[in-house]
Amino acid sequence: MKWLNILGLLGVISGSAFAEGISVKAADPARNCQNCHAQIKSRLHFSDGSSQTLQVDETQLNDSIHGGRLGCSDCHQEKWGNTHPSVESRSVRDFSIKQSETCKRCHFAHYTRQVDGIHFKLLNQGRTDAPTCVDCHGAHDVKDPKNPRVVMNRKCGACHKEVMKTYENSIHGKGLVEANQDHPLCIDCHGAHKIEKSDEMNFRVSVHLVCGKCHGDAERMKKYNLNPNVLSTYLDDFHGMSNQFYQTQGKDGAQAKKYFATCTDCHGAHDVQSLRNKDSAGQVRKKVIKTCVSCHKTGKDWLADAWLSHQKPTRETAHWVWGVKKFYSFLIPLIMAGLLLHILLHLWKLRSNRSKGKQK
Amino acid sequence: MKNLSKTSKIPKIIELEDGTTLIERFSSVRRFEHWFAVIIFLFLATTGLPQKYYTTEWAAELLRWFGGLDQLRGAHRLFGLFFCTHLVIHLLNIVLEVMRDHIRMTLFPTRKDLSDMVQTISYYLGHREKQPIYPKFDYRQKFEYLAIVLCSIVMAVSGLVLFFPIELMQVMSGEVILVAREMHSSQAVLALLLIIIWHLYGAQLSPEVFPGNASIVHGYMTKQELARKHGAEYERLFGPLDGQSVPRQARESSHEKKEGV
């Protein structure tokens, strides 16, 4: 009897997605859906002409991270009775977008983060090609996005093809091996859910923290024999200090208006290259000057000397800065110690004078 | 009340009806300069220190208060310009007045200041019975004035370098900016500590002057106080001190002739 019903509904589904509810009889709820959807051949047709297969690969479902944890109706939550409700979407894409809404029932924190992201904003503006949950994570084949991490990069690359090409030729992209957890993926810099528009100030003010996440980590930098002081030396510099302030005020809603140099201005973003054994000091200097004058239009080549290439000033690299620093580090304590000693002697004398006066 | 002074090198001396004699220590111009500098200094410190200690919570709080970095920095630079202007006027005024022989260089360090210092310390240590006789400004005050003037010059010059780095870079190496930044930052701390530790102690917190030396408010010092603290200046104006460091009545009457010359 059950099989007869199924055979009957196959014909209805292939007719139109807007058909009246399809009657389904359930005997074994756990196996119900698979009874039909494991081998169903027909497709769900939408009014814009697109269609969606109704077949669900059971092994794929079981291999997914939800396998054994979630049942079909956890995501396909339409009110189930004896009939399938009608699908009120105009296209497959519409259907996917709507269906993505179901993820937030469990993954609410991720959902709220992506609401602040650029992809969600685009979706709201009617850009239906902007990705939603299932586009990056998959639907029936959801995998653990952290294992292997590199898979997520391919998802970004599916749309951002040009950027991906540039990235793959960069030092970060070239060294990307699945086993290496240190190389940054798209989401490490841009975030996964709350992806900000990268040409906006609130992204710019935090670029140094994005890079600093790895390049400020001494332990990790040691592994690759890289300078661990790049973040601290940047922050000690005028631009870095300003950046820090702009970031603080950005949290209070006062967005920075002035432009300031950050990591990507000199090193590039997707095309970041290693500076090791590649360019001579002169070439690097030329690059620095180029970056300087892109903002300080009237600046001369000397501007490059105002930047110590992420090195702390030493006697050899910047003897004047080093000397002045040393000078004050001796002078200030010396003067203060002298003055305090003088004050203490004075107080001591006043006290002994007073006690002498009392004796008299 | 009668004014006894005739020339500018002799300060105003006022005799009150109750017999107190007051000697002018700071002219109204100098008092104005002092309080003007106080306001500018405090404002510059308030807007400058958060830029040095930019990672602290109080720096963020001040930033919020000013409405952002551009406002904070703008205010700092504006007041920095006031400060520089005052510094230039003050120094020019001193130079011109000294050249015209209108004022004495009472804050200029001399060899006597060095011996005063040695003698004072040995008095503190109990090796001497009495303190030396100090001039109008003792070595502690001279040190402070000169230190602050020197700090001001360093702050003004380095501050201007940081105000116009690109313009300066047309003629100088970029390392000048880094040196100026280092100097501006450290010298500020030195100046602040000098004021907090040395000036506040000398002018307010020391038990001898607590709760404060009011001469910077009204400009005058009593004759007794002058005799006690700045004996050499007393002697210049009123003739020799007696052994008690307290002026005798006879000398007080005799000086009037002298002042009148």
Coordinates of C-alpha atoms in Angstrom, one line a residue:
Chain A
M1 CA 0.0 0.0 0.0
K2 CA 2.8 2.3 1.0
W3 CA 4.7 1.8 -2.2
L4 CA 1.6 2.5 -4.2
N5 CA 1.4 5.9 -2.5
I6 CA 4.9 6.7 -3.3
L7 CA 4.6 5.8 -6.9
G8 CA 1.6 8.1 -7.0
L9 CA 3.4 11.0 -5.5
L10 CA 6.4 10.7 -7.8
G11 CA 4.2 11.7 -10.6
V12 CA 2.8 14.7 -8.8
I13 CA 6.2 16.1 -7.7
S14 CA 7.7 15.9 -11.2
G15 CA 4.7 17.9 -12.3
S16 CA 5.1 21.1 -10.4
A17 CA 6.6 22.3 -7.1
F18 CA 3.5 24.4 -6.7
A19 CA 1.3 21.4 -6.8
E20 CA -1.0 20.8 -3.9
G21 CA 0.5 19.0 -0.9
I22 CA 1.7 15.6 -1.6
S23 CA 0.3 12.9 0.5
V24 CA 2.8 10.7 2.3
K25 CA 2.1 7.9 4.7
A26 CA 4.5 7.3 7.4
A27 CA 4.9 3.9 9.0
D28 CA 8.5 4.1 10.3
P29 CA 9.4 7.7 11.0
A30 CA 13.2 7.1 11.1
R31 CA 13.3 5.4 7.7
N32 CA 10.4 7.2 6.1
C33 CA 12.2 9.8 4.1
Q34 CA 14.9 7.5 2.9
N35 CA 12.3 5.1 1.7
C36 CA 11.6 7.5 -1.1
H37 CA 14.5 9.9 -1.4
A38 CA 17.2 7.3 -1.6
Q39 CA 16.3 6.3 -5.1
I40 CA 13.8 8.9 -6.3
K41 CA 14.7 10.0 -9.8
S42 CA 12.4 12.9 -10.4
R43 CA 13.2 16.5 -9.7
L44 CA 11.5 19.4 -8.0
H45 CA 10.7 22.1 -10.7
F46 CA 10.5 25.8 -9.9
S47 CA 8.6 28.5 -11.8
D48 CA 11.8 30.1 -13.1
G49 CA 12.6 26.8 -14.9
S50 CA 15.3 25.6 -12.4
S51 CA 15.0 22.3 -10.8
Q52 CA 16.4 20.4 -7.9
T53 CA 17.0 16.7 -7.5
L54 CA 15.0 15.0 -4.9
Q55 CA 17.4 12.2 -4.4
V56 CA 19.5 12.2 -1.2
D57 CA 22.6 10.1 -1.0
E58 CA 22.3 8.2 2.2
T59 CA 26.0 7.5 2.7
Q60 CA 26.8 11.2 2.1
L61 CA 24.2 12.1 4.8
N62 CA 25.6 9.6 7.2
D63 CA 29.2 10.7 6.6
S64 CA 28.4 14.3 7.2
I65 CA 29.0 15.8 10.6
H66 CA 25.3 15.7 11.3
G67 CA 25.1 12.0 10.4
G68 CA 23.5 10.1 13.2
R69 CA 22.8 13.3 15.1
L70 CA 20.1 15.0 13.1
G71 CA 17.1 13.6 11.3
C72 CA 15.7 14.9 8.0
S73 CA 12.9 16.8 9.8
D74 CA 15.3 18.7 12.0
C75 CA 16.2 20.8 9.0
H76 CA 13.2 20.2 6.7
Q77 CA 10.8 21.4 9.3
E78 CA 7.7 22.0 7.3
K79 CA 4.6 20.8 9.1
W80 CA 4.5 17.1 8.3
G81 CA 1.2 15.4 8.1
N82 CA 0.2 12.9 5.5
T83 CA 1.1 15.4 2.8
H84 CA 4.3 17.2 1.8
P85 CA 3.5 20.9 2.0
S86 CA 3.9 23.0 -1.2
V87 CA 7.3 24.7 -1.7
E88 CA 6.8 28.4 -2.0
S89 CA 10.0 29.3 -3.8
R90 CA 10.5 30.7 -7.2
S91 CA 13.8 29.1 -7.9
V92 CA 16.3 26.6 -6.5
R93 CA 18.4 29.5 -5.2
D94 CA 15.4 30.9 -3.4
F95 CA 14.8 27.5 -1.9
S96 CA 18.4 27.2 -0.7
I97 CA 18.4 30.6 0.8
K98 CA 15.2 29.9 2.7
Q99 CA 16.4 26.5 3.7
S100 CA 19.6 28.1 5.2
E101 CA 17.4 29.8 7.8
T102 CA 17.0 26.6 9.4
C103 CA 20.7 26.4 10.5
K104 CA 20.2 29.2 13.0
R105 CA 18.0 27.0 15.2
C106 CA 21.2 25.3 16.4
H107 CA 24.0 27.6 15.2
F108 CA 22.5 30.9 16.4
A109 CA 25.8 32.5 17.4
H110 CA 27.2 31.9 13.9
Y111 CA 24.0 33.1 12.4
T112 CA 24.1 36.4 14.3
R113 CA 27.7 37.0 13.3
Q114 CA 27.0 36.4 9.6
V115 CA 24.1 38.8 9.9
D116 CA 26.8 41.5 10.3
G117 CA 28.8 40.2 7.4
I118 CA 29.0 41.6 3.9
H119 CA 27.4 38.5 2.3
F120 CA 24.3 38.7 4.3
K121 CA 24.0 42.4 3.5
L122 CA 24.3 41.7 -0.2
L123 CA 21.7 39.0 0.1
N124 CA 19.3 41.5 1.7
Q125 CA 20.0 43.9 -1.1
G126 CA 18.7 41.2 -3.5
R127 CA 22.0 39.8 -4.6
T128 CA 20.8 36.2 -4.5
D129 CA 24.2 34.9 -5.6
A130 CA 25.8 36.0 -2.3
P131 CA 26.6 32.9 -0.3
T132 CA 24.5 31.7 2.5
C133 CA 25.2 28.9 5.1
V134 CA 24.8 25.9 2.7
D135 CA 27.0 27.4 0.0
C136 CA 30.1 27.3 2.2
H137 CA 29.2 24.4 4.5
G138 CA 27.2 22.2 2.2
A139 CA 23.7 20.9 2.9
H140 CA 23.5 17.1 3.2
D141 CA 27.2 16.8 3.1
V142 CA 28.2 19.3 5.9
K143 CA 31.7 18.6 7.1
D144 CA 33.7 19.8 10.0
P145 CA 35.0 23.1 8.6
K146 CA 38.2 22.9 10.6
N147 CA 39.3 19.5 9.3
P148 CA 40.9 19.9 6.9
R149 CA 40.9 23.7 7.1
V150 CA 42.0 24.2 3.5
V151 CA 38.6 23.1 2.2
M152 CA 37.1 26.3 3.2
N153 CA 39.5 28.2 0.9
R154 CA 38.1 26.4 -2.1
K155 CA 34.7 27.6 -1.2
C156 CA 35.8 31.2 -1.2
G157 CA 37.7 30.6 -4.4
A158 CA 34.6 29.3 -6.1
C159 CA 33.4 32.9 -6.4
H160 CA 36.5 35.0 -5.7
K161 CA 38.5 33.5 -8.5
E162 CA 40.8 36.3 -9.3
V163 CA 41.7 37.0 -5.7
M164 CA 42.3 33.3 -5.2
K165 CA 44.8 33.2 -8.1
T166 CA 46.7 36.1 -6.6
Y167 CA 46.6 34.5 -3.2
E168 CA 47.9 31.2 -4.5
N169 CA 50.9 32.9 -5.8
S170 CA 51.6 34.7 -2.5
I171 CA 53.9 33.4 0.2
H172 CA 50.9 32.5 2.2
G173 CA 49.2 30.7 -0.6
K174 CA 52.3 28.9 -2.0
G175 CA 53.1 27.4 1.4
L176 CA 49.7 26.2 2.0
V177 CA 49.7 22.5 2.7
E178 CA 46.8 20.8 4.2
A179 CA 48.8 19.6 7.2
N180 CA 50.2 23.0 7.9
Q181 CA 47.9 24.8 10.3
D182 CA 50.0 28.0 10.3
H183 CA 49.4 29.3 6.8
P184 CA 46.5 31.7 6.8
L185 CA 43.3 30.9 4.9
C186 CA 40.9 33.5 3.6
I187 CA 38.8 33.2 6.7
D188 CA 41.8 33.7 9.0
C189 CA 42.1 37.3 7.8
H190 CA 38.5 38.1 6.7
G191 CA 36.7 36.1 9.3
A192 CA 34.3 33.3 8.5
H193 CA 30.8 34.6 9.3
K194 CA 31.2 38.3 10.1
I195 CA 33.1 39.1 6.9
E196 CA 33.6 42.9 6.7
K197 CA 34.1 44.9 3.6
S198 CA 37.8 45.2 3.3
D199 CA 37.9 48.7 1.9
E200 CA 36.1 50.2 4.9
M201 CA 37.8 51.9 7.8
N202 CA 36.7 49.5 10.5
F203 CA 38.4 46.7 8.6
R204 CA 41.5 48.8 8.1
V205 CA 41.9 49.7 11.7
S206 CA 42.2 46.0 12.6
V207 CA 44.4 44.8 9.8
H208 CA 47.5 44.9 12.1
L209 CA 45.7 42.6 14.5
V210 CA 44.8 40.2 11.8
C211 CA 48.4 40.0 10.7
G212 CA 49.6 40.3 14.3
K213 CA 47.6 37.2 15.2
C214 CA 50.4 35.1 13.7
H215 CA 53.3 37.7 13.2
G216 CA 53.0 38.9 16.8
D217 CA 53.2 35.3 18.1
A218 CA 56.9 34.9 18.9
E219 CA 56.6 31.1 19.3
R220 CA 55.1 30.7 15.8
M221 CA 57.5 33.2 14.2
K222 CA 60.5 31.3 15.7
K223 CA 59.4 28.2 13.8
Y224 CA 59.9 30.0 10.5
N225 CA 62.8 32.2 11.6
L226 CA 60.8 35.4 11.1
N227 CA 61.1 38.6 13.0
P228 CA 58.8 38.4 16.1
N229 CA 58.8 42.2 16.7
V230 CA 56.9 43.3 13.6
L231 CA 53.7 44.1 15.5
S232 CA 55.3 45.8 18.4
T233 CA 57.6 47.9 16.2
Y234 CA 54.7 48.9 14.1
L235 CA 52.7 49.9 17.1
D236 CA 55.6 51.9 18.5
D237 CA 55.7 53.9 15.3
F238 CA 53.6 56.9 14.8
H239 CA 51.3 55.2 12.3
G240 CA 50.8 52.2 14.5
M241 CA 50.1 54.4 17.5
S242 CA 47.5 56.3 15.5
N243 CA 46.0 53.1 14.3
Q244 CA 45.6 51.8 17.9
F245 CA 43.8 55.0 18.8
Y246 CA 41.5 54.9 15.8
Q247 CA 40.7 51.4 16.7
T248 CA 39.7 52.4 20.2
Q249 CA 37.6 55.2 19.1
G250 CA 36.0 53.0 16.4
K251 CA 34.6 50.9 19.2
D252 CA 32.9 54.0 20.6
G253 CA 31.4 54.7 17.2
A254 CA 33.8 57.5 16.2
Q255 CA 35.2 56.1 13.0
A256 CA 38.6 57.2 11.8
K257 CA 38.5 59.8 9.1
K258 CA 42.2 60.1 8.4
Y259 CA 44.1 57.5 6.5
F260 CA 47.1 55.8 8.1
A261 CA 49.6 53.3 6.9
T262 CA 49.1 49.7 7.9
C263 CA 50.7 46.3 7.1
T264 CA 49.0 45.8 3.8
D265 CA 50.1 49.2 2.4
C266 CA 53.8 48.0 2.3
H267 CA 53.4 44.2 2.1
G268 CA 50.3 43.9 0.0
A269 CA 47.3 41.8 1.0
H270 CA 46.6 38.8 -1.2
D271 CA 49.9 39.2 -3.0
V272 CA 52.1 39.3 0.1
Q273 CA 55.6 38.1 -0.7
S274 CA 58.6 37.1 1.3
L275 CA 61.2 39.8 1.6
R276 CA 63.8 37.3 2.6
N277 CA 66.8 36.8 0.2
K278 CA 64.8 38.4 -2.6
D279 CA 65.2 42.1 -2.7
S280 CA 68.3 44.0 -1.9
A281 CA 68.1 46.6 0.8
G282 CA 68.0 49.2 -1.9
Q283 CA 65.0 47.6 -3.6
V284 CA 63.1 47.4 -0.3
R285 CA 63.9 51.0 0.4
K286 CA 62.5 52.0 -3.0
K287 CA 59.3 50.1 -2.1
V288 CA 59.1 51.8 1.2
I289 CA 59.5 55.2 -0.4
K290 CA 56.8 54.4 -3.0
T291 CA 54.4 53.6 -0.2
C292 CA 55.3 56.7 1.8
V293 CA 54.7 59.1 -1.1
S294 CA 51.4 57.5 -2.0
C295 CA 50.1 59.5 0.9
H296 CA 52.8 62.1 1.6
K297 CA 52.8 63.3 -1.9
T298 CA 55.5 66.0 -1.4
G299 CA 57.8 63.6 0.6
K300 CA 61.3 63.0 -0.5
D301 CA 63.4 59.8 -0.4
W302 CA 64.5 60.7 3.0
L303 CA 61.1 59.7 4.4
A304 CA 62.3 56.1 4.2
D305 CA 64.8 56.8 7.0
A306 CA 61.9 57.5 9.4
W307 CA 61.1 53.8 9.3
L308 CA 63.4 51.3 10.9
S309 CA 62.1 48.3 9.0
H310 CA 60.5 46.6 12.0
Q311 CA 63.8 46.6 13.9
K312 CA 64.3 48.0 17.3
P313 CA 66.8 50.8 17.2
T314 CA 70.3 49.6 17.9
R315 CA 73.7 51.2 18.0
E316 CA 74.3 49.9 14.5
T317 CA 71.0 50.4 12.7
A318 CA 69.9 53.8 14.2
H319 CA 72.6 55.2 16.4
W320 CA 70.9 58.5 17.0
V321 CA 67.6 57.1 18.1
W322 CA 69.4 54.5 20.1
G323 CA 71.7 57.1 21.7
V324 CA 68.8 59.5 22.6
K325 CA 66.9 56.6 24.1
K326 CA 69.9 55.5 26.2
F327 CA 70.6 59.1 27.2
Y328 CA 67.2 59.6 28.7
S329 CA 67.1 56.2 30.3
F330 CA 70.1 57.3 32.4
L331 CA 69.3 61.0 32.7
I332 CA 65.8 60.8 34.1
P333 CA 66.5 58.3 36.9
L334 CA 69.7 60.1 37.7
I335 CA 68.1 63.6 38.1
M336 CA 65.1 62.2 39.9
A337 CA 67.2 60.2 42.4
G338 CA 69.3 63.4 43.1
L339 CA 66.2 65.5 43.6
L340 CA 64.5 63.0 45.8
L341 CA 67.6 62.6 47.9
H342 CA 67.8 66.4 48.3
I343 CA 64.2 66.5 49.4
L344 CA 64.6 63.6 51.9
L345 CA 67.7 65.3 53.4
H346 CA 65.8 68.5 53.8
L347 CA 62.9 66.8 55.5
W348 CA 65.3 64.9 57.7
K349 CA 67.0 68.2 58.7
L350 CA 63.7 69.9 59.5
R351 CA 62.8 66.9 61.7
S352 CA 66.1 67.0 63.6
N353 CA 65.9 70.8 64.0
R354 CA 62.4 70.4 65.5
S355 CA 63.5 67.7 67.9
K356 CA 66.4 69.9 69.0
G357 CA 64.0 72.8 69.5
K358 CA 61.9 70.6 71.7
Q359 CA 64.9 69.5 73.8
K360 CA 65.7 73.2 74.5
Chain B
M1 CA 51.2 102.8 51.8
K2 CA 54.1 104.2 49.9
N3 CA 56.1 102.9 47.1
L4 CA 59.8 103.1 47.8
S5 CA 61.4 101.9 44.6
K6 CA 62.6 104.3 41.9
T7 CA 64.5 102.3 39.3
S8 CA 63.5 99.0 37.7
K9 CA 66.5 97.1 39.1
I10 CA 65.2 97.8 42.6
P11 CA 61.9 96.0 43.0
K12 CA 58.8 97.7 44.3
I13 CA 58.9 97.9 48.1
I14 CA 55.6 98.6 49.9
E15 CA 55.2 99.6 53.5
L16 CA 51.8 98.7 54.8
E17 CA 50.2 100.8 57.5
D18 CA 50.7 98.1 60.1
G19 CA 54.4 98.3 59.6
T20 CA 54.9 95.3 57.4
T21 CA 57.3 95.8 54.5
L22 CA 56.6 93.9 51.3
I23 CA 59.1 93.4 48.5
E24 CA 57.9 92.6 45.1
R25 CA 59.2 89.2 44.0
F26 CA 57.2 88.6 40.8
S27 CA 55.9 91.5 38.6
S28 CA 52.4 91.1 37.3
V29 CA 53.8 90.1 33.9
R30 CA 55.8 87.3 35.5
R31 CA 52.8 86.1 37.5
F32 CA 50.7 86.1 34.4
E33 CA 53.4 84.1 32.6
H34 CA 53.5 81.6 35.4
W35 CA 49.8 80.9 35.5
F36 CA 49.5 81.0 31.7
A37 CA 52.3 78.4 31.6
V38 CA 50.5 76.3 34.2
I39 CA 47.4 76.1 32.2
I40 CA 49.2 75.4 28.9
F41 CA 51.4 72.8 30.7
L42 CA 48.5 71.0 32.2
F43 CA 46.6 70.9 29.0
L44 CA 49.6 69.7 27.0
A45 CA 50.3 67.0 29.6
T46 CA 46.6 65.9 29.4
T47 CA 46.6 65.7 25.7
G48 CA 50.2 64.5 25.3
L49 CA 50.5 61.7 27.8
P50 CA 47.8 59.6 26.4
Q51 CA 49.7 59.7 23.1
K52 CA 52.7 58.2 24.8
Y53 CA 50.8 55.7 26.9
Y54 CA 48.4 54.8 24.1
T55 CA 47.7 51.3 25.3
T56 CA 46.3 52.3 28.7
E57 CA 42.7 52.5 29.7
W58 CA 42.9 56.1 30.9
A59 CA 44.3 57.1 27.5
A60 CA 41.3 55.5 25.9
E61 CA 39.1 57.4 28.4
L62 CA 40.7 60.7 27.6
L63 CA 40.4 59.9 23.9
R64 CA 36.7 59.4 24.4
W65 CA 36.5 62.6 26.3
F66 CA 38.0 64.6 23.4
G67 CA 35.9 62.8 20.8
G68 CA 38.7 61.1 18.9
L69 CA 42.4 61.1 18.1
D70 CA 42.2 63.9 15.5
Q71 CA 40.6 66.2 18.0
L72 CA 43.0 65.2 20.8
R73 CA 46.0 65.7 18.5
G74 CA 44.6 68.9 17.1
A75 CA 44.1 70.4 20.6
H76 CA 47.6 69.3 21.6
R77 CA 49.1 71.0 18.6
L78 CA 47.2 74.2 19.0
F79 CA 48.2 74.5 22.7
G80 CA 51.7 73.5 21.6
L81 CA 51.8 76.5 19.4
F82 CA 50.6 78.8 22.3
F83 CA 53.4 77.3 24.3
C84 CA 56.0 77.9 21.6
T85 CA 54.9 81.5 21.2
H86 CA 55.1 82.1 24.9
L87 CA 58.5 80.5 25.1
V88 CA 59.9 82.7 22.3
I89 CA 58.3 85.9 23.7
H90 CA 59.7 85.0 27.2
L91 CA 63.2 84.3 26.0
L92 CA 63.3 87.4 23.7
N93 CA 62.0 89.5 26.5
I94 CA 64.8 88.3 28.8
V95 CA 67.5 88.8 26.2
L96 CA 66.3 92.3 25.3
E97 CA 65.8 93.4 28.9
V98 CA 69.2 92.2 29.8
M99 CA 70.8 93.9 26.8
R100 CA 69.1 97.2 27.8
D101 CA 70.3 96.7 31.3
H102 CA 66.7 96.8 32.6
I103 CA 66.9 93.6 34.6
R104 CA 69.5 91.6 36.5
M105 CA 70.0 88.0 35.6
T106 CA 68.8 86.7 38.9
L107 CA 68.2 83.2 37.6
F108 CA 71.6 82.8 35.9
P109 CA 73.7 80.2 37.7
T110 CA 77.0 81.4 39.2
R111 CA 79.9 79.7 40.9
K112 CA 78.3 80.8 44.2
D113 CA 75.4 78.5 43.5
L114 CA 77.6 75.5 43.4
S115 CA 79.2 76.4 46.7
D116 CA 75.7 77.2 48.1
M117 CA 74.6 73.7 47.1
V118 CA 77.6 72.1 48.8
Q119 CA 77.2 74.2 51.9
T120 CA 73.4 73.5 52.1
I121 CA 73.9 69.8 51.8
S122 CA 76.6 69.8 54.4
Y123 CA 74.2 71.8 56.6
Y124 CA 71.5 69.2 56.1
L125 CA 74.0 66.5 57.0
G126 CA 74.9 68.5 60.2
H127 CA 78.4 69.5 59.2
R128 CA 77.6 73.2 59.3
E129 CA 75.7 75.3 61.8
K130 CA 74.0 77.6 59.3
Q131 CA 72.7 77.6 55.8
P132 CA 74.5 79.9 53.3
I133 CA 73.0 83.3 52.5
Y134 CA 71.0 82.8 49.3
P135 CA 70.5 85.4 46.5
K136 CA 67.1 86.4 45.2
F137 CA 66.7 82.9 43.7
D138 CA 68.5 80.1 45.5
Y139 CA 70.3 77.3 43.6
R140 CA 67.2 75.0 43.8
Q141 CA 65.0 77.6 42.2
K142 CA 67.7 78.5 39.5
F143 CA 68.0 74.8 38.8
E144 CA 64.3 74.4 38.3
Y145 CA 63.9 77.5 36.2
L146 CA 66.8 76.5 33.9
A147 CA 65.7 72.9 33.7
I148 CA 62.2 73.9 32.8
V149 CA 63.4 76.4 30.2
L150 CA 65.7 73.8 28.7
C151 CA 62.9 71.2 28.7
S152 CA 60.6 73.7 27.0
I153 CA 63.1 74.4 24.3
V154 CA 63.6 70.7 23.6
M155 CA 59.8 70.1 23.7
A156 CA 59.1 73.1 21.4
V157 CA 61.7 72.2 18.8
S158 CA 61.0 68.4 18.8
G159 CA 57.2 69.2 18.8
L160 CA 57.6 71.4 15.8
V161 CA 59.5 68.7 14.0
L162 CA 56.7 66.3 14.7
F163 CA 54.1 68.9 13.6
F164 CA 55.7 69.3 10.2
P165 CA 57.6 66.1 9.5
I166 CA 57.1 66.0 5.7
E167 CA 58.0 69.7 5.3
L168 CA 61.2 69.1 7.3
M169 CA 61.9 65.9 5.4
Q170 CA 62.6 68.1 2.3
V171 CA 65.9 69.1 3.8
M172 CA 66.6 66.4 6.5
S173 CA 66.9 62.7 7.0
G174 CA 63.9 60.8 8.3
E175 CA 65.8 59.8 11.3
V176 CA 65.3 63.3 12.6
I177 CA 61.6 62.5 13.1
L178 CA 62.4 59.4 15.1
V179 CA 64.9 61.3 17.3
A180 CA 62.4 64.1 17.8
R181 CA 59.8 61.6 18.7
E182 CA 62.0 60.0 21.3
M183 CA 63.1 63.3 22.7
H184 CA 59.6 64.7 22.8
S185 CA 58.4 61.6 24.6
S186 CA 61.1 61.3 27.2
Q187 CA 61.6 65.0 27.8
A188 CA 57.9 65.3 28.6
V189 CA 58.3 62.7 31.3
L190 CA 61.3 64.5 32.7
A191 CA 59.5 67.9 32.7
L192 CA 56.5 66.4 34.3
L193 CA 58.5 64.7 37.1
L194 CA 60.5 67.9 37.6
I195 CA 57.2 69.8 38.2
I196 CA 55.6 67.1 40.3
I197 CA 58.6 66.3 42.5
W198 CA 60.7 69.3 42.6
H199 CA 58.5 72.3 42.0
L200 CA 55.5 71.1 44.0
Y201 CA 57.8 70.2 46.9
G202 CA 59.7 73.5 46.8
A203 CA 56.7 75.7 46.3
Q204 CA 54.0 73.9 48.1
L205 CA 54.6 70.7 49.9
S206 CA 57.8 71.5 51.8
P207 CA 56.9 72.0 55.5
E208 CA 58.6 75.4 55.3
V209 CA 56.2 76.8 52.8
F210 CA 53.1 74.5 53.1
P211 CA 50.4 75.1 52.0
G212 CA 52.1 77.2 49.4
N213 CA 54.3 80.2 48.6
A214 CA 51.8 82.9 47.9
S215 CA 54.2 85.3 46.3
I216 CA 53.3 83.8 42.9
V217 CA 49.7 84.9 43.6
H218 CA 50.1 88.4 44.9
G219 CA 53.7 88.9 43.9
Y220 CA 55.1 90.1 47.2
M221 CA 57.3 88.6 50.0
T222 CA 57.6 90.1 53.5
K223 CA 60.9 91.7 54.5
Q224 CA 61.4 89.0 57.2
E225 CA 60.9 86.2 54.8
L226 CA 63.3 87.8 52.4
A227 CA 65.9 88.1 55.1
R228 CA 65.4 84.5 56.1
K229 CA 65.3 82.9 52.7
H230 CA 67.1 85.2 50.4
G231 CA 69.6 87.0 52.6
A232 CA 71.8 88.2 49.8
E233 CA 68.9 90.0 48.1
Y234 CA 68.0 91.5 51.4
E235 CA 71.5 92.8 51.8
R236 CA 71.4 94.2 48.3
L237 CA 68.3 96.2 49.1
F238 CA 68.6 96.9 52.8
G239 CA 72.2 96.5 53.8
P240 CA 73.9 93.8 55.9
L241 CA 71.9 91.3 57.8
D242 CA 72.7 90.9 61.5
G243 CA 73.8 87.6 63.0
Q244 CA 70.2 86.5 63.7
S245 CA 69.2 86.8 60.1
V246 CA 66.5 89.2 61.3
P247 CA 66.7 92.8 60.2
R248 CA 67.3 95.4 62.9
Q249 CA 65.0 98.3 63.1
A250 CA 67.9 100.7 62.6
R251 CA 68.9 99.2 59.3
E252 CA 65.3 99.3 58.1
S253 CA 65.2 103.1 58.5
S254 CA 68.6 103.6 57.0
H255 CA 67.8 101.9 53.7
E256 CA 65.2 104.4 52.7
K257 CA 67.9 106.9 51.9
K258 CA 69.7 104.3 49.8
E259 CA 66.6 103.4 47.9
G260 CA 66.0 107.0 47.2
V261 CA 69.3 107.5 45.3

